Tab-separated table of N, CA and C in Angstrom:
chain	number	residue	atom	x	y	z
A	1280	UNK	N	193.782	87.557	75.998
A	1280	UNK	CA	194.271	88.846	75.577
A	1280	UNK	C	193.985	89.901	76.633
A	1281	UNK	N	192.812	90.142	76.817
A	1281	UNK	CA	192.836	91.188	77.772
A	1281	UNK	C	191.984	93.041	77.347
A	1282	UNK	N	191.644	93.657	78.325
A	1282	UNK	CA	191.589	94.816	77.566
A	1282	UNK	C	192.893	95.892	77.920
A	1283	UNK	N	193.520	96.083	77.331
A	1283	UNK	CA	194.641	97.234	77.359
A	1283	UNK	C	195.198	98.406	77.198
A	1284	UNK	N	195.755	99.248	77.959
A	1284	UNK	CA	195.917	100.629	77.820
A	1284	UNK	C	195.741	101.049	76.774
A	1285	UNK	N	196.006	100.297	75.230
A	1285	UNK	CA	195.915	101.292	74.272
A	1285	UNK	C	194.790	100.752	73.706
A	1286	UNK	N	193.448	99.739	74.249
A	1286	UNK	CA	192.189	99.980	74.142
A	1286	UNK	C	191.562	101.292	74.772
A	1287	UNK	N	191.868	101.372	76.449
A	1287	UNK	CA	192.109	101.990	76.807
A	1287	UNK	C	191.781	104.010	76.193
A	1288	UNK	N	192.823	103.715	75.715
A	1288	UNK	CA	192.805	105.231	74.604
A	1288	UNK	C	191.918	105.245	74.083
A	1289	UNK	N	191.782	104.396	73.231
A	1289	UNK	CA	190.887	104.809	72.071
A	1289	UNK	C	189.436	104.876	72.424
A	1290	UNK	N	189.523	104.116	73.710
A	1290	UNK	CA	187.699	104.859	74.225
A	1290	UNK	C	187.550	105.881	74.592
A	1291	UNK	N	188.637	106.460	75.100
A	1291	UNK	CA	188.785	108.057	75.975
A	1291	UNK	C	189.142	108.868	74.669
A	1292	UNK	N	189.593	108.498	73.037
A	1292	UNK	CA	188.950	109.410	72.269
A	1292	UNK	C	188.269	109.645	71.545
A	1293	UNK	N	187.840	108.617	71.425
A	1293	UNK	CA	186.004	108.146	70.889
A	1293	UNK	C	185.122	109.116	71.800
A	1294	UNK	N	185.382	109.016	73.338
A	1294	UNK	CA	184.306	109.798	74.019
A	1294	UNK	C	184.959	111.224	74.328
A	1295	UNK	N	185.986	112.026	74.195
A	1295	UNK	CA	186.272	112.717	74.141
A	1295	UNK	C	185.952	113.746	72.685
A	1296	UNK	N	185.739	113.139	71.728
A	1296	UNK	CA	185.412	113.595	70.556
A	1296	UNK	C	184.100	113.644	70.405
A	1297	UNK	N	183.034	112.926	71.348
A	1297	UNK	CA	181.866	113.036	70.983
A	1297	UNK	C	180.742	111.910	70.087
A	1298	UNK	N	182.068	110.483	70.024
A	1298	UNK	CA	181.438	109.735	69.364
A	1298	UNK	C	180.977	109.265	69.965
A	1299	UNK	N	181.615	109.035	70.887
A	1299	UNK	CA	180.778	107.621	72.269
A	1299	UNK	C	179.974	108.695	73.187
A	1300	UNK	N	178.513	108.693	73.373
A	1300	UNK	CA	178.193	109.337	74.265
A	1300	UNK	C	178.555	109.252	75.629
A	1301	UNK	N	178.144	109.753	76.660
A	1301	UNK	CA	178.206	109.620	78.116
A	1301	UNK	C	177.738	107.835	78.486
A	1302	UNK	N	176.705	107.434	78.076
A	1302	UNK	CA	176.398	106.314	78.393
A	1302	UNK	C	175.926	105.544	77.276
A	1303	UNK	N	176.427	104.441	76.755
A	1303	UNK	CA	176.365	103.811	75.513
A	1303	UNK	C	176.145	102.436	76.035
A	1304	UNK	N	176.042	101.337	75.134
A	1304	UNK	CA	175.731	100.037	75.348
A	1304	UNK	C	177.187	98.942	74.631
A	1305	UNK	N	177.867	98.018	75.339
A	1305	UNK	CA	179.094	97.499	75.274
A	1305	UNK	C	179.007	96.498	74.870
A	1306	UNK	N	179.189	95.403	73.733
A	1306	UNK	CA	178.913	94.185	73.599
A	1306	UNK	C	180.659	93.718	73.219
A	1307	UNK	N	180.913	92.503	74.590
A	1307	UNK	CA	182.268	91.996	74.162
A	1307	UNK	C	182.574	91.090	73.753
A	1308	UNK	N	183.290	90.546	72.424
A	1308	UNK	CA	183.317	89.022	71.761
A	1308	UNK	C	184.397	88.492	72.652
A	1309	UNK	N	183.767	88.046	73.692
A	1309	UNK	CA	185.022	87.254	74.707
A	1309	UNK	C	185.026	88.010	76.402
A	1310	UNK	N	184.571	87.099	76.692
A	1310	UNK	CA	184.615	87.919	78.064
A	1310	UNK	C	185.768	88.367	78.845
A	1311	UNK	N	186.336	89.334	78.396
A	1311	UNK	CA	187.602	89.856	78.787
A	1311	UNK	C	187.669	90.529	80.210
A	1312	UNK	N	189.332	90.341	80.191
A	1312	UNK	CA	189.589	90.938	81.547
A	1312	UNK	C	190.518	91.900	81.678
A	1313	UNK	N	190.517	92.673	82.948
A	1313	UNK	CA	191.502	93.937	82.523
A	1313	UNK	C	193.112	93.399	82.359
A	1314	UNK	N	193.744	93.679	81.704
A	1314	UNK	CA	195.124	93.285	81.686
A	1314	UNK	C	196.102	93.790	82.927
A	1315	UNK	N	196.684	93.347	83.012
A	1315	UNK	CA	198.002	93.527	83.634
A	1315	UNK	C	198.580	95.271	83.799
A	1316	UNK	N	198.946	95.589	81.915
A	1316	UNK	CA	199.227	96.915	82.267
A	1316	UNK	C	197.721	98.004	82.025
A	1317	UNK	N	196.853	97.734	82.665
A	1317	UNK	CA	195.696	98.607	82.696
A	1317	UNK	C	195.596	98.596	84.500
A	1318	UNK	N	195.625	97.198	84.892
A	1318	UNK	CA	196.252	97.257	86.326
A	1318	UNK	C	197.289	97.898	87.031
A	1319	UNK	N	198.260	98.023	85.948
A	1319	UNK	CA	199.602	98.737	86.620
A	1319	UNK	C	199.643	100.053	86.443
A	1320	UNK	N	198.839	101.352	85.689
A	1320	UNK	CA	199.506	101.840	85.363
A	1320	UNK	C	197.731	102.639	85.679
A	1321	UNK	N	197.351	103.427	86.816
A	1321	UNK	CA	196.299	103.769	87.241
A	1321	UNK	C	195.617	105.064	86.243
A	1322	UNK	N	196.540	105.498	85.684
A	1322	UNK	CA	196.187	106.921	84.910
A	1322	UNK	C	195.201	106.823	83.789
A	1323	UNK	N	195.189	106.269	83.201
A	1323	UNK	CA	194.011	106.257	81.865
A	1323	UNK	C	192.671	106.059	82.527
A	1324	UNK	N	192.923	105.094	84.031
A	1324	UNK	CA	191.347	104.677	84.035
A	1324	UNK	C	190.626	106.394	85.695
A	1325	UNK	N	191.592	107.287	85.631
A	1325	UNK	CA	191.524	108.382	86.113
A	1325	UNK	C	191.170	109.400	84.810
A	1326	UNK	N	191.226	109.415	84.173
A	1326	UNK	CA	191.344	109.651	82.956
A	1326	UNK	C	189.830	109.186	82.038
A	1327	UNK	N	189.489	108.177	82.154
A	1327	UNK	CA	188.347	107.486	81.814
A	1327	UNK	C	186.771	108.470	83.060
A	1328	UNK	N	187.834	108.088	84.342
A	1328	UNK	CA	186.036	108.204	85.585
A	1328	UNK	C	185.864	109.680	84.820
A	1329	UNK	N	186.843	110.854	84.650
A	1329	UNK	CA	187.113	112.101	84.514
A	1329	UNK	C	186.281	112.475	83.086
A	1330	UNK	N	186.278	111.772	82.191
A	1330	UNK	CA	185.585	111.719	80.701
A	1330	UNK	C	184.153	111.289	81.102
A	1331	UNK	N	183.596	110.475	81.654
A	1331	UNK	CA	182.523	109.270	81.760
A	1331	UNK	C	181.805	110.265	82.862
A	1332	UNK	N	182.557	111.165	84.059
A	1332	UNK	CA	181.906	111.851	84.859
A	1332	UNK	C	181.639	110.964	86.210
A	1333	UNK	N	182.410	109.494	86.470
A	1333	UNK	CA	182.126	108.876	87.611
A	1333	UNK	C	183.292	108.649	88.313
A	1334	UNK	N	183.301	108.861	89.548
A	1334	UNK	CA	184.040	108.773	90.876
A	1334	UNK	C	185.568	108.074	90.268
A	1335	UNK	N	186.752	107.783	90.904
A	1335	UNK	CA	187.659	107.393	90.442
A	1335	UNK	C	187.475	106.363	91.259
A	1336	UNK	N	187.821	105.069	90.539
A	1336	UNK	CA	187.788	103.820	90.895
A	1336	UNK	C	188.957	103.253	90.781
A	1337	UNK	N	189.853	101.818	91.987
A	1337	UNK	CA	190.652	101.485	91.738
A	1337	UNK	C	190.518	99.600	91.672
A	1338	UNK	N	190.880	99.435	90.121
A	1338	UNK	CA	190.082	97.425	89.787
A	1338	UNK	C	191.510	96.990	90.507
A	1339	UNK	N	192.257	97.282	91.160
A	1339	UNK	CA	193.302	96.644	92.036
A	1339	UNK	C	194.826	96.304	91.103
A	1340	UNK	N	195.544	95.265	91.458
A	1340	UNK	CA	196.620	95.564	91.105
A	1340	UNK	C	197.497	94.216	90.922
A	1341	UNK	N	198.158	94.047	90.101
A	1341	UNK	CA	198.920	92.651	90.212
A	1341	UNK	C	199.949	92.176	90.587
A	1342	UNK	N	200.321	91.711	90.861
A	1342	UNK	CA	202.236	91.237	91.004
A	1342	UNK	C	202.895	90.469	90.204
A	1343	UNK	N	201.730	89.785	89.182
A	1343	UNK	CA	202.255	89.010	88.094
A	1343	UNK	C	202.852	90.154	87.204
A	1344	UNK	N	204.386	89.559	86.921
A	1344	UNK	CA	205.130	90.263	86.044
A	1344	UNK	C	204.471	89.666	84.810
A	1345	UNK	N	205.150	90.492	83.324
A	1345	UNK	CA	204.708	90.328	82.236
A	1345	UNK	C	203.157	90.492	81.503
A	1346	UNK	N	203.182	90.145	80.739
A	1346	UNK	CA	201.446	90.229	79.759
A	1346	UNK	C	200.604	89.095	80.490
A	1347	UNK	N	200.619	87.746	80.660
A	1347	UNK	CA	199.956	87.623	81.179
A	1347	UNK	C	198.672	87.787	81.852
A	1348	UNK	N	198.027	86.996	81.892
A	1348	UNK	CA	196.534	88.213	82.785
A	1348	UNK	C	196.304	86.880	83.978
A	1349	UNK	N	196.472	87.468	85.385
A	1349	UNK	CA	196.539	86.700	86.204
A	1349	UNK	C	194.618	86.215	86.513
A	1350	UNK	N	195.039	84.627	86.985
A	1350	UNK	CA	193.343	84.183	86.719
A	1350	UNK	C	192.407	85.056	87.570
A	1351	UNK	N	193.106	85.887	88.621
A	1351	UNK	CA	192.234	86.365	89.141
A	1351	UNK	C	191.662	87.927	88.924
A	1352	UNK	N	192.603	88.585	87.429
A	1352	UNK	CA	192.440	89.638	86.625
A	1352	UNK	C	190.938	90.011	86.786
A	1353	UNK	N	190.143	91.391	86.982
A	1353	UNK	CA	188.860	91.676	87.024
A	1353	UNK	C	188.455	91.449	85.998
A	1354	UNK	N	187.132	91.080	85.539
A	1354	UNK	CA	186.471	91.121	84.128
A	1354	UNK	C	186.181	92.699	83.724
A	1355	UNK	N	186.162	92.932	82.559
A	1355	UNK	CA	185.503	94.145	82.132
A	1355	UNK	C	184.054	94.526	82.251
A	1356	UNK	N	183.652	93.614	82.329
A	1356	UNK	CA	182.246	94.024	82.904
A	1356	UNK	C	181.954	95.104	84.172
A	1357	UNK	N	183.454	94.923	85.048
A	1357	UNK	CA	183.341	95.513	86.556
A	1357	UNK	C	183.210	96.951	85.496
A	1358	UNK	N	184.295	97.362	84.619
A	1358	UNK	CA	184.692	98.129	83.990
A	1358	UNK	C	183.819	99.246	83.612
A	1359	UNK	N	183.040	98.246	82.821
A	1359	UNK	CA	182.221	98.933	82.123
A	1359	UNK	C	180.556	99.345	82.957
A	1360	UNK	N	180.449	98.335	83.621
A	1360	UNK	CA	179.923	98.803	85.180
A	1360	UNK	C	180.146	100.179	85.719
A	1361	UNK	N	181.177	100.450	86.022
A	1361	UNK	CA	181.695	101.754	86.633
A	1361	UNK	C	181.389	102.637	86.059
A	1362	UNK	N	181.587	102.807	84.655
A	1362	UNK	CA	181.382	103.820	83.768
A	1362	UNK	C	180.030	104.424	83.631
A	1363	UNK	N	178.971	103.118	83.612
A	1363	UNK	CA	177.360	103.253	83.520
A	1363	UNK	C	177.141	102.852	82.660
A	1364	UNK	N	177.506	101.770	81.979
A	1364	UNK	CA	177.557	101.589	80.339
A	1364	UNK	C	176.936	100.290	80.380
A	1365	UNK	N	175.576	99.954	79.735
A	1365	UNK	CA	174.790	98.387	79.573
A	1365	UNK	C	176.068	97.471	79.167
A	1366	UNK	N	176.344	96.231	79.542
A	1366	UNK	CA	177.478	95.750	79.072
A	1366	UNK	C	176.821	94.394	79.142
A	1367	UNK	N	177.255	93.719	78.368
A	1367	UNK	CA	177.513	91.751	77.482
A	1367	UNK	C	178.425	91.091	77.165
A	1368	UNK	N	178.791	90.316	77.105
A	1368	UNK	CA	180.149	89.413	77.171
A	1368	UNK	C	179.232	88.155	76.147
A	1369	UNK	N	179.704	87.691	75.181
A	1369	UNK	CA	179.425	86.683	73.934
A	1369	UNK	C	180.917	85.816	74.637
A	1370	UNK	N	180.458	84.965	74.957
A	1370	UNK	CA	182.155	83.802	75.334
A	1370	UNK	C	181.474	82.254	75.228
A	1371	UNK	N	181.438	81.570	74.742
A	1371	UNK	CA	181.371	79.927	74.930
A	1371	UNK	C	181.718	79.155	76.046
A	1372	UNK	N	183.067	79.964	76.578
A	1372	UNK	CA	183.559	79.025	77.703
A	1372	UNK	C	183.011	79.019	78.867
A	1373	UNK	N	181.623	79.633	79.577
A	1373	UNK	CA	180.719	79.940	80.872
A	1373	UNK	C	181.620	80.790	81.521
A	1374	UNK	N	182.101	81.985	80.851
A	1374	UNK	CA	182.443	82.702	81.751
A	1374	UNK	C	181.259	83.429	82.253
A	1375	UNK	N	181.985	84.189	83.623
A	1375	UNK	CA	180.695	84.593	84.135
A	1375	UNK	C	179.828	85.686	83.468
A	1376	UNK	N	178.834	84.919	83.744
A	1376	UNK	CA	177.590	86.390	83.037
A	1376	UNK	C	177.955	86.568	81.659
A	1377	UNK	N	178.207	85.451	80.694
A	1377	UNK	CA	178.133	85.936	79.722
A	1377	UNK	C	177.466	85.017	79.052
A	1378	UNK	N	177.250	85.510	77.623
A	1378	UNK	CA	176.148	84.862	77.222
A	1378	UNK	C	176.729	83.873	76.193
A	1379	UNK	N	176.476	82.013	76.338
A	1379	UNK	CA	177.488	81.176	75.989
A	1379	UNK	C	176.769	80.972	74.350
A	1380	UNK	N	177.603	81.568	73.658
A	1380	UNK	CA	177.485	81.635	72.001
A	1380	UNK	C	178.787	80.942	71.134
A	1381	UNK	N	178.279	80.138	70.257
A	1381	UNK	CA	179.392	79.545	69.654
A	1381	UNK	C	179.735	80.676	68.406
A	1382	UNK	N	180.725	80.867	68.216
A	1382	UNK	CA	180.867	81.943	67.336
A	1382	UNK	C	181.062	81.440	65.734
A	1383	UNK	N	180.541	79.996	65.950
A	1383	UNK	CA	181.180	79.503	64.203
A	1383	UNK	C	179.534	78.964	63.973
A	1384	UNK	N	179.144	79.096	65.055
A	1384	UNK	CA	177.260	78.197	64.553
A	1384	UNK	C	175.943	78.903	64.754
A	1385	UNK	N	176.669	79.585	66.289
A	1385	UNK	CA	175.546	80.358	66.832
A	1385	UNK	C	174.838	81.402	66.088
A	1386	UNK	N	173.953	82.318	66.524
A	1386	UNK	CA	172.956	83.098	65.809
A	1386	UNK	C	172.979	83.778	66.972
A	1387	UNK	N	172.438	85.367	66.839
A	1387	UNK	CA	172.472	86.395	68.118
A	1387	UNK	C	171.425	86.070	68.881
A	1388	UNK	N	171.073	85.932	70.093
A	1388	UNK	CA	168.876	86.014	70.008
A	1388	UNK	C	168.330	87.049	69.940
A	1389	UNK	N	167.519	87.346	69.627
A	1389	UNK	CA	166.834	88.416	69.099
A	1389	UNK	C	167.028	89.465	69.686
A	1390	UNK	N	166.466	89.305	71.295
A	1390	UNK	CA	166.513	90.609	72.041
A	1390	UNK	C	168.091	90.996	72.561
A	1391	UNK	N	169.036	90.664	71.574
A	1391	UNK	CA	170.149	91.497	71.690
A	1391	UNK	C	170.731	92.068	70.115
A	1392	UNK	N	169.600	91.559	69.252
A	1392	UNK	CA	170.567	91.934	68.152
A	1392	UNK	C	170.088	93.637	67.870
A	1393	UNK	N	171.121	94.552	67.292
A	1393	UNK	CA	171.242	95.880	67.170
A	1393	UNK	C	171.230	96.563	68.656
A	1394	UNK	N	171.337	95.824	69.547
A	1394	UNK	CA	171.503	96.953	70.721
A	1394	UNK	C	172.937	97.470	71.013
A	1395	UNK	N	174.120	97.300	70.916
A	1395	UNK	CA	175.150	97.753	71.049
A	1395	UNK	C	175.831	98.622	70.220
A	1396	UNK	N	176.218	99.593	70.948
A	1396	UNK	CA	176.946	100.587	70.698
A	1396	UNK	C	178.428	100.828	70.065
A	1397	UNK	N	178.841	100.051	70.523
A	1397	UNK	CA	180.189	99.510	70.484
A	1397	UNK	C	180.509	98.134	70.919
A	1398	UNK	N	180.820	97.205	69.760
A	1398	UNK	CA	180.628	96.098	70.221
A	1398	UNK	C	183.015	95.481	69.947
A	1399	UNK	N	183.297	94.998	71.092
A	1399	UNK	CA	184.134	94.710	71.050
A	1399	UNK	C	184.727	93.396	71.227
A	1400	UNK	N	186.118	93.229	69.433
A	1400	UNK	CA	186.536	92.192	69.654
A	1400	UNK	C	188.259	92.514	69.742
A	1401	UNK	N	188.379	91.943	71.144
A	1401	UNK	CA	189.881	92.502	71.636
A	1401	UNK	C	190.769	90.622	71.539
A	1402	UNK	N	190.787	89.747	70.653
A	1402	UNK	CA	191.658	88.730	70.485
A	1402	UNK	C	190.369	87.594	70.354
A	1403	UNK	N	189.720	87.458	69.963
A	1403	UNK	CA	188.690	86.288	69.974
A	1403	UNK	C	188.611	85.734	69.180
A	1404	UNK	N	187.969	86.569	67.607
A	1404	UNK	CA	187.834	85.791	66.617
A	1404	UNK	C	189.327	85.289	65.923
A	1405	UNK	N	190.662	85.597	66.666
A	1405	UNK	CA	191.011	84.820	65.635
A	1405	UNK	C	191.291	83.498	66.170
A	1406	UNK	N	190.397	82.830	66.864
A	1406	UNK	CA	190.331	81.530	67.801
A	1406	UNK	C	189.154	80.770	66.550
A	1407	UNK	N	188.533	81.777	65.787
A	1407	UNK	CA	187.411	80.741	65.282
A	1407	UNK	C	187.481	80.457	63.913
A	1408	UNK	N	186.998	79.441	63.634
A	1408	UNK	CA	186.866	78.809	62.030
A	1408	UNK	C	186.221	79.460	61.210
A	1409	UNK	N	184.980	79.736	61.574
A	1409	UNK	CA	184.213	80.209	60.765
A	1409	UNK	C	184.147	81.647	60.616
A	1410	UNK	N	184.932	82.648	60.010
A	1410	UNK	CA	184.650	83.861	60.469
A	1410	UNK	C	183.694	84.785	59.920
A	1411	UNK	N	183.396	84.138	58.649
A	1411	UNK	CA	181.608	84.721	58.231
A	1411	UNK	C	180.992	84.803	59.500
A	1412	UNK	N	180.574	83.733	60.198
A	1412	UNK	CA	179.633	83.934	60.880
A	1412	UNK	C	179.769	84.520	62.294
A	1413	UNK	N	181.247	84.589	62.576
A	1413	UNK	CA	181.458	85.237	63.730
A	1413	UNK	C	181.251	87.105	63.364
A	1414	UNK	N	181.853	87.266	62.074
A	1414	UNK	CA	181.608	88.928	61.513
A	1414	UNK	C	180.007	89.176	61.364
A	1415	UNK	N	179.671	87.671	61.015
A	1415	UNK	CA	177.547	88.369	61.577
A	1415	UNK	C	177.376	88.171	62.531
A	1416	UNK	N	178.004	87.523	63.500
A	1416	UNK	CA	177.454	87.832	65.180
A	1416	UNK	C	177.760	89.726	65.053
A	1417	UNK	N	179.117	89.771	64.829
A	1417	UNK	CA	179.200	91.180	65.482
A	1417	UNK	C	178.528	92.172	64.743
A	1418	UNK	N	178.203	92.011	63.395
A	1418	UNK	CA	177.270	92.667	62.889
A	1418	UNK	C	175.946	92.957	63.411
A	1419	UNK	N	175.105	91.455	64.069
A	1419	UNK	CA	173.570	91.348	64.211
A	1419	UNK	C	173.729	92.180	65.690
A	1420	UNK	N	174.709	92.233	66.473
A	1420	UNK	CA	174.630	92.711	67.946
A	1420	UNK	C	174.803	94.458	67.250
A	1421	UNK	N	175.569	95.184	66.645
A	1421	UNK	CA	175.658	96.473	66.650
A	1421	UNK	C	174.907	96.810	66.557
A	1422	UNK	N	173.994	98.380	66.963
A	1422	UNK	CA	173.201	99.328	66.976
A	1422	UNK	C	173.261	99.872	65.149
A	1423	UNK	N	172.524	100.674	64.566
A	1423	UNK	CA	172.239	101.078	63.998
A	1423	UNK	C	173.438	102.185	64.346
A	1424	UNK	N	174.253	102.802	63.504
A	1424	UNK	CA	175.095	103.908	64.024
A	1424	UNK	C	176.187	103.322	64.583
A	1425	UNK	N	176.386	102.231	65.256
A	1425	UNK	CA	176.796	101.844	66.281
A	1425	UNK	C	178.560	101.561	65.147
């Protein structure tokens, strides 16, 4: 799936409104990558450095037509990196740097459960069987508030 312009939005009015502070903590169910049109279309993430208060950054650009997300698509981690934001990736498949959790068996480990701020699932769970226990992963990872 990807993360996408009109994820995109809704963080720039989450933090524009005051919900998302300046620097928050990111937990992602799936180690996602920037999409295609978040690649193509430079303005939101000018838009984002401009909200967040950091330098304008460019995660590069694709030539793959369509939705798609080409294999060599940036992870969001770079993303959320940029911003200043603690960031985690929950994925099974060893993507990189993330932390390999089965989402139908697994359990959070401790020293991550309630730390996230915003914990995001952009196309994951509906890959899994069990979704009790994938809705208490994302439960045990959110912050208090969060």
């Amino acid at each position: 799936m990807g993360v996408g312009n009109s994820d995109l939005r809704v963080i720039l009015r989450l933090r524009r409104s005051g919900v998302l502070p300046e620097k928050f903590s990111v937990a992602d169910v799936g180690a996602q990558q920037l999409s295609n049109d978040v690649l193509r279309r430079p303005r939101i993430m000018a838009a984002l450095g401009k909200a967040f208060g950091v330098p304008p950054r460019n995660f590069g650009t694709t030539s793959r037509a369509g939705k798609d997300l080409p294999p060599d698509a940036p992870y969001a981690r770079h993303f959320w990196d940029w911003l200043g934001c603690p960031y985690i990736a929950i994925d099974i498949d060893g993507s990189p740097q993330s932390i390999p959790l089965d989402l139908n068996f697994d359990e959070v480990p401790e020293e991550h459960r309630g730390r996230y701020h915003l914990v995001m699932n952009l196309g994951t769970t509906e890959h899994v069987a069990n979704q009790n226990q994938a809705m208490k992963i994302i439960h045990d990872l959110t912050a208090v508030g969060g």
